[in-house]
Tab-separated table of C-alpha atoms in Angstrom:
chain	number	residue	atom	x	y	z
J	174	MET	CA	1.871	-14.944	28.977
J	175	GLU	CA	1.664	-16.246	25.413
J	176	ARG	CA	4.754	-15.643	23.291
J	177	LEU	CA	4.155	-13.380	20.287
J	178	SER	CA	5.424	-16.043	17.892
J	179	GLU	CA	2.768	-18.468	19.211
J	180	VAL	CA	-0.308	-16.215	18.917
J	181	THR	CA	-2.948	-17.588	16.535
J	182	PHE	CA	-5.673	-15.846	14.567
J	183	ASP	CA	-8.182	-17.837	16.634
J	184	SER	CA	-7.346	-15.433	19.476
J	185	LEU	CA	-9.286	-12.787	17.533
J	186	GLU	CA	-12.562	-14.733	17.862
J	187	GLY	CA	-15.157	-12.347	19.264
J	188	LYS	CA	-12.913	-9.341	18.591
J	189	ILE	CA	-13.391	-9.215	14.827
J	190	SER	CA	-16.359	-9.946	12.578
J	191	GLU	CA	-17.304	-13.462	11.543
J	192	GLU	CA	-16.947	-12.345	7.920
J	193	THR	CA	-13.297	-11.392	8.365
J	194	MET	CA	-12.501	-14.468	10.460
J	195	LYS	CA	-14.019	-16.716	7.797
J	196	ALA	CA	-11.841	-15.082	5.122
J	197	ILE	CA	-8.674	-15.449	7.225
J	198	LYS	CA	-9.337	-19.165	7.643
J	199	SER	CA	-10.095	-19.692	3.951
J	200	MET	CA	-6.803	-17.939	3.109
J	201	GLY	CA	-4.994	-20.546	5.217
J	202	PHE	CA	-3.596	-18.282	7.939
J	203	LYS	CA	-3.318	-19.827	11.412
J	204	LYS	CA	-0.389	-18.358	13.350
J	205	MET	CA	0.245	-14.623	13.462
J	206	THR	CA	3.646	-13.179	12.720
J	207	GLU	CA	5.165	-11.022	15.461
J	208	ILE	CA	4.206	-7.721	13.840
J	209	GLN	CA	0.623	-8.952	13.424
J	210	ALA	CA	0.424	-10.051	17.064
J	211	MET	CA	1.810	-6.705	18.242
J	212	ALA	CA	-0.106	-4.382	15.903
J	213	ILE	CA	-3.599	-5.836	15.451
J	214	PRO	CA	-4.866	-5.620	19.087
J	215	PRO	CA	-3.988	-1.912	19.634
J	216	LEU	CA	-5.271	-1.043	16.159
J	217	LEU	CA	-8.601	-2.703	16.922
J	218	GLU	CA	-8.759	-0.418	19.979
J	219	GLY	CA	-8.380	2.658	17.753
J	220	ASN	CA	-4.761	3.604	18.421
J	221	ASP	CA	-2.546	5.349	15.886
J	222	ILE	CA	0.659	3.387	15.330
J	223	VAL	CA	4.078	3.685	13.751
J	224	ALA	CA	5.321	0.173	13.018
J	225	SER	CA	8.858	-0.749	12.089
J	226	ALA	CA	9.396	-4.309	10.908
J	227	LYS	CA	11.642	-6.351	8.682
J	228	THR	CA	10.577	-6.838	5.085
J	229	GLY	CA	8.497	-10.010	4.808
J	230	SER	CA	7.134	-9.752	8.352
J	231	GLY	CA	3.441	-9.903	7.415
J	232	LYS	CA	2.488	-6.255	7.858
J	233	THR	CA	-0.160	-6.256	5.096
J	234	LEU	CA	-2.596	-8.311	7.190
J	235	ALA	CA	-1.566	-6.283	10.247
J	236	PHE	CA	-3.125	-3.141	8.778
J	237	LEU	CA	-5.863	-4.585	6.540
J	238	ILE	CA	-7.708	-6.536	9.237
J	239	PRO	CA	-8.145	-3.573	11.651
J	240	ALA	CA	-9.031	-1.214	8.772
J	241	ILE	CA	-11.806	-3.525	7.572
J	242	GLU	CA	-13.092	-3.991	11.115
J	243	LEU	CA	-13.239	-0.232	11.684
J	244	LEU	CA	-15.664	0.162	8.766
J	245	TYR	CA	-17.609	-2.931	9.839
J	246	LYS	CA	-18.241	-1.484	13.305
J	247	LYS	CA	-19.413	1.789	11.769
J	248	ASN	CA	-21.767	0.052	9.286
J	249	PHE	CA	-20.077	1.867	6.417
J	250	THR	CA	-21.961	1.952	3.089
J	251	PRO	CA	-21.007	3.137	-0.443
J	252	GLU	CA	-23.193	6.231	0.038
J	253	ARG	CA	-20.781	7.449	2.717
J	254	GLY	CA	-17.905	7.414	0.247
J	255	THR	CA	-14.365	6.465	1.208
J	256	GLY	CA	-13.613	5.282	4.745
J	257	VAL	CA	-10.129	3.808	4.330
J	258	ILE	CA	-7.223	4.913	2.126
J	259	ILE	CA	-4.081	2.781	1.835
J	260	ILE	CA	-1.138	4.531	0.178
J	261	SER	CA	1.612	2.404	-1.405
J	262	PRO	CA	4.834	3.578	-3.096
J	263	THR	CA	4.580	1.503	-6.289
J	264	ARG	CA	1.942	0.132	-8.617
J	265	GLU	CA	3.146	-3.426	-8.040
J	266	LEU	CA	2.812	-3.137	-4.266
J	267	SER	CA	-0.621	-1.551	-4.710
J	268	LEU	CA	-1.716	-4.511	-6.848
J	269	GLN	CA	-0.355	-6.922	-4.262
J	270	THR	CA	-2.131	-5.206	-1.376
J	271	TYR	CA	-5.350	-4.953	-3.370
J	272	GLY	CA	-5.233	-8.697	-4.046
J	273	VAL	CA	-5.003	-9.499	-0.324
J	274	LEU	CA	-7.741	-6.951	0.419
J	275	THR	CA	-10.051	-8.580	-2.125
J	276	GLU	CA	-9.629	-11.969	-0.439
J	277	LEU	CA	-10.284	-10.522	3.021
J	278	LEU	CA	-13.465	-8.830	1.771
J	279	GLU	CA	-14.914	-12.002	0.259
J	280	HIS	CA	-17.739	-12.143	2.821
J	281	HIS	CA	-18.148	-8.371	3.280
J	282	ASN	CA	-20.154	-5.954	1.132
J	283	PHE	CA	-17.689	-3.062	1.176
J	284	THR	CA	-16.818	-1.511	-2.174
J	285	HIS	CA	-13.095	-1.336	-2.858
J	286	GLY	CA	-10.916	0.015	-5.628
J	287	LEU	CA	-7.425	0.498	-6.982
J	288	ILE	CA	-6.247	4.017	-7.838
J	289	MET	CA	-2.881	4.247	-9.593
J	290	GLY	CA	-1.006	5.685	-12.523
J	291	GLY	CA	-1.120	3.620	-15.695
J	292	ALA	CA	-4.792	2.722	-15.164
J	293	SER	CA	-7.815	4.466	-16.694
J	294	ARG	CA	-8.359	7.727	-14.842
J	295	GLN	CA	-11.911	8.031	-16.191
J	296	ALA	CA	-12.868	4.571	-14.930
J	297	GLU	CA	-11.408	5.439	-11.529
J	298	LYS	CA	-13.370	8.702	-11.473
J	299	GLU	CA	-16.645	6.927	-12.226
J	300	SER	CA	-16.028	4.440	-9.398
J	301	LEU	CA	-15.131	7.177	-6.917
J	302	VAL	CA	-18.295	9.109	-7.726
J	303	LYS	CA	-20.387	5.988	-6.986
J	304	GLY	CA	-18.562	5.494	-3.679
J	305	VAL	CA	-15.499	3.356	-2.926
J	306	ASN	CA	-15.255	2.390	0.755
J	307	ILE	CA	-11.650	1.156	0.730
J	308	ILE	CA	-9.042	2.524	-1.670
J	309	VAL	CA	-5.535	1.245	-2.377
J	310	ALA	CA	-3.605	3.988	-4.164
J	311	THR	CA	-0.277	5.359	-5.308
J	312	PRO	CA	0.357	8.961	-4.154
J	313	GLY	CA	0.405	10.788	-7.491
J	314	ARG	CA	-2.901	9.476	-8.829
J	315	LEU	CA	-4.581	9.774	-5.417
J	316	LEU	CA	-3.601	13.440	-5.135
J	317	ASP	CA	-4.870	14.018	-8.681
J	318	HIS	CA	-8.327	12.724	-7.728
J	319	LEU	CA	-8.370	14.568	-4.403
J	320	GLN	CA	-7.702	17.838	-6.236
J	321	ASN	CA	-9.679	17.306	-9.445
J	322	THR	CA	-12.490	14.752	-8.989
J	323	ALA	CA	-15.251	16.979	-7.639
J	324	LEU	CA	-17.632	14.265	-6.414
J	325	PHE	CA	-14.938	12.155	-4.710
J	326	LEU	CA	-16.467	11.858	-1.218
J	327	HIS	CA	-13.646	11.481	1.314
J	328	LYS	CA	-14.817	13.712	4.184
J	329	ASN	CA	-15.958	10.593	6.091
J	330	LEU	CA	-12.467	9.052	6.059
J	331	LYS	CA	-11.895	6.934	9.167
J	332	CYS	CA	-8.474	5.399	8.544
J	333	LEU	CA	-5.325	6.340	6.611
J	334	VAL	CA	-2.653	3.682	6.071
J	335	ILE	CA	0.791	4.720	4.833
J	336	ASP	CA	2.665	1.597	3.723
J	337	GLU	CA	6.417	1.443	3.016
J	338	ALA	CA	6.751	5.057	4.189
J	339	ASP	CA	10.524	5.127	3.820
J	340	ARG	CA	10.237	3.909	0.239
J	341	LEU	CA	7.589	6.554	-0.546
J	342	LEU	CA	10.027	9.233	0.555
J	343	ASP	CA	13.034	7.630	-1.164
J	344	ILE	CA	11.154	7.702	-4.475
J	345	GLY	CA	10.400	11.398	-3.999
J	346	PHE	CA	6.745	11.558	-2.922
J	347	GLU	CA	7.386	13.936	-0.012
J	348	ARG	CA	5.411	16.854	-1.502
J	349	GLU	CA	2.536	14.643	-2.629
J	350	MET	CA	2.257	13.112	0.846
J	351	ASP	CA	2.218	16.539	2.498
J	352	SER	CA	-0.553	17.677	0.144
J	353	ILE	CA	-2.604	14.508	0.625
J	354	ILE	CA	-2.407	14.729	4.413
J	355	ARG	CA	-3.478	18.391	4.373
J	356	ILE	CA	-6.553	17.579	2.253
J	357	LEU	CA	-7.800	14.522	4.159
J	358	SER	CA	-10.044	14.612	7.219
J	359	LYS	CA	-8.175	15.001	10.501
J	360	LYS	CA	-10.711	12.871	12.409
J	361	ARG	CA	-9.153	9.563	11.484
J	362	GLN	CA	-6.987	6.707	12.685
J	363	THR	CA	-3.514	6.782	11.119
J	364	LEU	CA	-1.225	3.785	10.561
J	365	LEU	CA	2.324	4.145	9.268
J	366	PHE	CA	4.423	1.112	8.350
J	367	SER	CA	8.070	1.347	7.364
J	368	ALA	CA	11.024	-1.015	7.079
J	369	THR	CA	13.303	1.705	8.474
J	370	LEU	CA	12.678	4.854	10.500
J	371	THR	CA	14.799	7.537	8.843
J	372	LYS	CA	14.754	11.253	9.646
J	373	LYS	CA	12.409	11.868	6.695
J	374	THR	CA	10.102	9.120	7.925
J	375	LYS	CA	10.011	10.649	11.396
J	376	ASP	CA	9.163	14.025	9.835
J	377	LEU	CA	6.272	12.361	7.995
J	378	VAL	CA	5.078	10.864	11.286
J	379	THR	CA	4.959	14.359	12.779
J	380	VAL	CA	2.869	15.644	9.859
J	381	ALA	CA	0.554	12.623	9.536
J	382	MET	CA	-0.303	11.767	13.134
J	383	GLN	CA	-3.127	13.654	14.839
J	384	LYS	CA	-2.331	12.187	18.261
J	385	GLN	CA	0.612	10.512	19.960
J	386	PRO	CA	1.131	7.156	18.188
J	387	LEU	CA	2.231	3.857	19.635
J	388	TYR	CA	5.630	2.777	18.321
J	389	ILE	CA	5.715	-0.900	17.458
J	390	GLY	CA	8.672	-2.824	16.100
J	391	ILE	CA	10.188	-6.283	16.067
J	392	GLN	CA	13.369	-6.487	18.114
J	393	GLU	CA	16.204	-6.580	15.617
J	394	GLU	CA	18.415	-8.698	17.899
J	395	GLU	CA	21.708	-9.495	16.222
J	396	LYS	CA	20.614	-9.626	12.576
J	397	ALA	CA	18.757	-7.311	10.193
J	398	THR	CA	17.455	-10.148	8.002
J	399	VAL	CA	15.203	-13.094	8.789
J	400	ASP	CA	16.570	-16.339	10.241
J	401	GLY	CA	15.556	-18.594	7.344
J	402	LEU	CA	17.744	-16.694	4.883
J	403	LYS	CA	21.160	-18.104	3.931
J	404	GLN	CA	23.304	-15.325	2.483
J	405	GLY	CA	26.609	-15.282	0.675
J	406	TYR	CA	28.743	-13.417	-1.825
J	407	VAL	CA	31.122	-14.268	-4.628
J	408	VAL	CA	34.085	-12.189	-5.767
J	409	CYS	CA	34.183	-12.135	-9.544
J	410	PRO	CA	36.175	-10.015	-12.020
J	411	SER	CA	34.137	-8.027	-14.534
J	412	GLU	CA	35.046	-10.189	-17.512
J	413	LYS	CA	33.689	-13.364	-15.864
J	414	ARG	CA	30.533	-11.955	-14.289
J	415	PHE	CA	28.138	-12.803	-17.093
J	416	LEU	CA	29.506	-16.326	-17.571
J	417	LEU	CA	29.171	-16.991	-13.839
J	418	LEU	CA	25.624	-15.632	-13.843
J	419	PHE	CA	24.666	-17.794	-16.822
J	420	THR	CA	26.198	-20.904	-15.207
J	421	PHE	CA	24.409	-20.255	-11.927
J	422	LEU	CA	21.024	-19.644	-13.568
J	423	LYS	CA	21.388	-22.692	-15.824
J	424	LYS	CA	22.077	-24.853	-12.777
J	425	ASN	CA	19.066	-23.425	-10.924
J	426	LYS	CA	16.590	-23.191	-13.812
J	427	THR	CA	14.152	-25.506	-11.993
J	428	LYS	CA	14.097	-23.084	-9.036
J	429	LYS	CA	12.434	-19.701	-8.600
J	430	VAL	CA	15.088	-16.990	-8.949
J	431	MET	CA	15.047	-13.183	-8.930
J	432	VAL	CA	18.076	-11.301	-10.300
J	433	PHE	CA	18.554	-7.622	-9.469
J	434	PHE	CA	20.320	-5.164	-11.776
J	435	SER	CA	21.180	-1.503	-11.276
J	436	SER	CA	19.416	-0.087	-14.352
J	437	CYS	CA	16.554	-0.688	-16.771
J	438	MET	CA	19.048	-0.882	-19.643
J	439	SER	CA	20.969	-3.651	-17.902
J	440	VAL	CA	17.762	-5.622	-17.340
J	441	LYS	CA	16.750	-5.265	-21.008
J	442	PHE	CA	20.234	-6.217	-22.204
J	443	HIS	CA	20.473	-9.378	-20.102
J	444	ASN	CA	16.868	-10.330	-20.852
J	445	GLU	CA	17.559	-10.293	-24.586
J	446	LEU	CA	20.911	-12.032	-24.268
J	447	LEU	CA	19.841	-14.845	-21.916
J	448	ASN	CA	16.746	-15.645	-23.963
J	449	TYR	CA	18.883	-15.716	-27.123
J	450	ILE	CA	21.247	-18.313	-25.641
J	451	ASP	CA	18.333	-20.575	-24.688
J	452	LEU	CA	17.882	-19.642	-21.047
J	453	PRO	CA	14.244	-18.464	-20.752
J	454	VAL	CA	13.831	-15.475	-18.455
J	455	LYS	CA	11.237	-12.761	-17.819
J	456	CYS	CA	11.908	-9.172	-16.853
J	457	ILE	CA	10.278	-6.284	-15.027
J	458	HIS	CA	11.559	-2.699	-14.867
J	459	GLY	CA	10.340	0.865	-14.596
J	460	LYS	CA	10.409	1.660	-18.316
J	461	GLN	CA	7.802	-0.976	-19.188
J	462	LYS	CA	4.118	-0.187	-19.617
J	463	GLN	CA	2.097	-0.944	-16.517
J	464	ASN	CA	0.026	-3.713	-18.125
J	465	VAL	CA	3.213	-5.533	-19.204
J	466	ARG	CA	4.671	-5.314	-15.693
J	467	THR	CA	1.417	-6.534	-14.174
J	468	VAL	CA	1.150	-9.590	-16.441
J	469	THR	CA	4.816	-10.517	-15.912
J	470	PHE	CA	4.505	-10.116	-12.149
J	471	LYS	CA	1.389	-12.312	-11.969
J	472	ASP	CA	2.923	-14.983	-14.214
J	473	PHE	CA	6.036	-15.190	-12.026
J	474	CYS	CA	3.935	-15.316	-8.844
J	475	GLN	CA	1.927	-18.256	-10.158
J	476	ALA	CA	4.894	-20.178	-11.583
J	477	LYS	CA	6.577	-22.982	-9.623
J	478	SER	CA	9.919	-22.122	-11.216
J	479	GLY	CA	11.371	-19.385	-13.365
J	480	ILE	CA	13.851	-16.528	-13.572
J	481	LEU	CA	12.820	-12.891	-13.177
J	482	LEU	CA	15.269	-10.089	-14.004
J	483	CYS	CA	14.377	-6.813	-12.311
J	484	THR	CA	15.340	-3.413	-11.027
J	485	ASP	CA	14.487	-2.184	-7.540
J	486	VAL	CA	10.959	-1.355	-8.724
J	487	ALA	CA	10.160	-4.944	-7.692
J	488	ALA	CA	12.220	-4.971	-4.516
J	489	ARG	CA	9.872	-3.563	-1.918
J	490	GLY	CA	6.832	-5.132	-0.367
J	491	LEU	CA	5.927	-7.588	-3.124
J	492	ASP	CA	4.837	-10.954	-1.801
J	493	ILE	CA	6.050	-13.414	-4.429
J	494	PRO	CA	5.492	-17.004	-3.240
J	495	GLN	CA	8.473	-19.247	-2.523
J	496	VAL	CA	11.386	-17.488	-4.183
J	497	ASP	CA	14.391	-19.807	-3.779
J	498	TRP	CA	17.216	-17.448	-4.726
J	499	ILE	CA	17.764	-13.695	-4.731
J	500	VAL	CA	20.770	-12.844	-6.907
J	501	GLN	CA	22.167	-9.315	-6.785
J	502	TYR	CA	24.199	-9.036	-9.976
J	503	ASP	CA	24.820	-5.364	-9.220
J	504	PRO	CA	25.248	-4.455	-5.540
J	505	PRO	CA	22.834	-1.821	-4.201
J	506	ASP	CA	23.907	1.666	-3.193
J	507	GLU	CA	23.461	1.044	0.526
J	508	PRO	CA	22.782	-1.799	3.016
J	509	LYS	CA	19.098	-0.975	3.539
J	510	GLU	CA	18.436	-1.619	-0.173
J	511	TYR	CA	20.249	-4.960	0.147
J	512	ILE	CA	17.900	-5.839	3.013
J	513	HIS	CA	14.833	-4.835	1.003
J	514	ARG	CA	15.963	-6.896	-1.992
J	515	VAL	CA	16.576	-10.102	-0.059
J	516	GLY	CA	13.212	-9.593	1.622
J	517	ARG	CA	11.652	-11.260	-1.438
J	518	THR	CA	12.715	-14.686	-0.125
J	519	ALA	CA	12.320	-16.505	3.226
J	520	ARG	CA	9.078	-14.590	3.811
J	521	GLY	CA	6.714	-15.472	6.640
J	522	GLU	CA	6.967	-18.160	9.293
J	523	ASN	CA	9.230	-21.195	8.810
J	524	GLN	CA	10.316	-20.186	5.315
J	525	ASN	CA	13.806	-20.598	3.871
J	526	GLY	CA	15.651	-18.903	1.046
J	527	HIS	CA	19.062	-18.059	-0.361
J	528	ALA	CA	20.743	-14.835	-1.401
J	529	LEU	CA	23.842	-14.365	-3.566
J	530	LEU	CA	25.679	-11.071	-3.998
J	531	PHE	CA	28.074	-10.539	-6.930
J	532	LEU	CA	31.047	-8.318	-6.052
J	533	ARG	CA	33.971	-7.151	-8.156
J	534	PRO	CA	37.316	-7.115	-6.282
J	535	GLU	CA	37.106	-3.318	-6.053
J	536	GLU	CA	33.642	-3.559	-4.427
J	537	LEU	CA	34.666	-5.641	-1.407
J	538	GLY	CA	34.456	-2.562	0.813
J	539	PHE	CA	30.661	-2.888	0.640
J	540	LEU	CA	30.926	-5.878	2.994
J	541	ARG	CA	32.029	-3.566	5.819
J	542	TYR	CA	28.817	-1.575	5.480
J	543	LEU	CA	26.736	-4.767	5.489
J	544	LYS	CA	28.523	-5.995	8.617
J	545	HIS	CA	27.837	-2.672	10.327
J	546	ALA	CA	24.148	-3.079	9.363
J	547	LYS	CA	24.129	-6.543	11.030
J	548	VAL	CA	23.857	-8.485	7.777
J	549	PRO	CA	25.825	-11.766	8.004
J	550	LEU	CA	27.397	-12.972	4.740
J	551	GLN	CA	29.801	-15.773	3.969
J	552	GLU	CA	31.944	-16.119	0.870
J	553	TYR	CA	30.796	-18.753	-1.612
J	554	ASP	CA	33.317	-20.724	-3.632
J	555	PHE	CA	32.633	-21.483	-7.294
J	556	SER	CA	34.643	-23.812	-9.482
J	557	TRP	CA	35.863	-21.601	-12.315
J	558	GLN	CA	36.644	-24.750	-14.323
J	559	LYS	CA	32.908	-25.498	-14.465
J	560	ILE	CA	31.884	-22.124	-15.858
J	561	ALA	CA	29.723	-22.591	-18.961
J	562	ASN	CA	31.279	-21.970	-22.362
J	563	VAL	CA	28.832	-19.928	-24.399
J	564	GLN	CA	31.365	-17.917	-26.361
J	565	LYS	CA	30.086	-19.131	-29.754
J	566	GLN	CA	26.504	-18.164	-28.906
J	567	LEU	CA	27.688	-14.796	-27.625
J	568	ARG	CA	29.603	-14.146	-30.853
J	569	ASN	CA	26.524	-14.987	-32.927
J	570	TRP	CA	24.387	-12.651	-30.844
J	571	LEU	CA	26.965	-9.874	-31.049
J	572	GLN	CA	27.091	-10.178	-34.834
J	573	GLN	CA	23.415	-9.259	-34.886
J	574	ILE	CA	24.150	-5.927	-33.245
J	575	THR	CA	27.254	-5.113	-35.306
J	576	PHE	CA	25.326	-2.378	-37.076
J	577	CYS	CA	24.621	-0.666	-33.774
J	578	LYS	CA	28.185	-1.109	-32.607
J	579	CYS	CA	29.456	0.547	-35.775
J	580	GLN	CA	27.200	3.503	-34.980
J	581	PRO	CA	27.945	4.276	-31.301
J	582	GLU	CA	25.307	7.004	-31.136
J	583	LYS	CA	22.670	4.224	-31.324
J	584	LEU	CA	23.968	2.647	-28.106
J	585	SER	CA	23.568	3.986	-24.603
J	586	LYS	CA	26.617	4.149	-22.346
J	587	ASP	CA	25.259	1.255	-20.263
J	588	MET	CA	24.705	-0.937	-23.319
J	589	SER	CA	28.198	-0.211	-24.659
J	590	GLU	CA	29.727	-1.202	-21.326
J	591	HIS	CA	27.749	-4.445	-21.233
J	592	ILE	CA	28.888	-5.358	-24.737
J	593	ASN	CA	32.515	-4.570	-23.925
J	594	HIS	CA	32.376	-6.897	-20.898
J	595	ILE	CA	31.488	-9.957	-22.968
J	596	THR	CA	33.622	-9.303	-26.051
């Protein structure tokens, strides 16, 4: 019997359309990941599935290929409206999924569209009225159209894909998902993908599935993160955190690095400060306009090197090519968020990456939770004598915000704390 890790896309010859196979080859895919090898065959047979897999396991192709083939076999046309709906938790993940979908549909004639907040609702409405066969959507905007776009033809729906289900529920889309599922046709195939199967996720499975699903998941074995990922932490007092971060980023400025912060304010603060002291960085966070986030995300994806500061809005599902380092300047609230963050690197087969977690001495207890979650970390040593001296540049920058500092009401609590740490 062929091992799952050795299954190739050529094994689908005769089982999927020539159009899809041609697209897969032009995209450069040869070997399937384990989740693809486990999920695609039963999905092609029409089964409902609940799939649990590590972040970066290749699940996007695992659900897109069978969804496209379902419409192909049914000779779906724009006049029949929407046949597949893919629900994603964030706009960025929707854009990412839509990009892969577009490549897979290169040789097909199916209409496809992106439905999400921040885009033109009127333009979406006009497309839906004409007939969009495959939709990638965020829950809020999708529900809006289901309830208010009268000529949105979805009664012929054949497949519903719920991607990053645990993240959807974490963000707070429980009510929207319940409403969407109640509105949509019950005569459909349902696919649910999730990094973790929480109680809320299991409740969603009960609501969404019309028949008993197959449960598919990669064996976690002894670790919760992929093998190609080297992970470590550094213990650093508050007053030295920024200097250590600056030194690390300066040393790795020719690499591709993502740095996670706990708040939008912290991202904005460090973005302004690092750019001021001649370390070019980009940032992405939830308070930005959607078009700004989209441009920044695409630029970072296409770059061979660069530094992206972000909040957890960018942490789930995004396939950013060849990220060398994931730096967590602020530790997450729980181990599963750590796992989702580091999932941005060492993605796919035979890929490698590094992860660095900053911890204050009083935060060392977090390591116990990571160990319990089967996340192996080793302590990294840094030479404190080699920490960069940017005190003069920091003083110059701080002088520019003296006016704000003299008027505390103009500063948020987060910003005040950041300033106090470097003064």
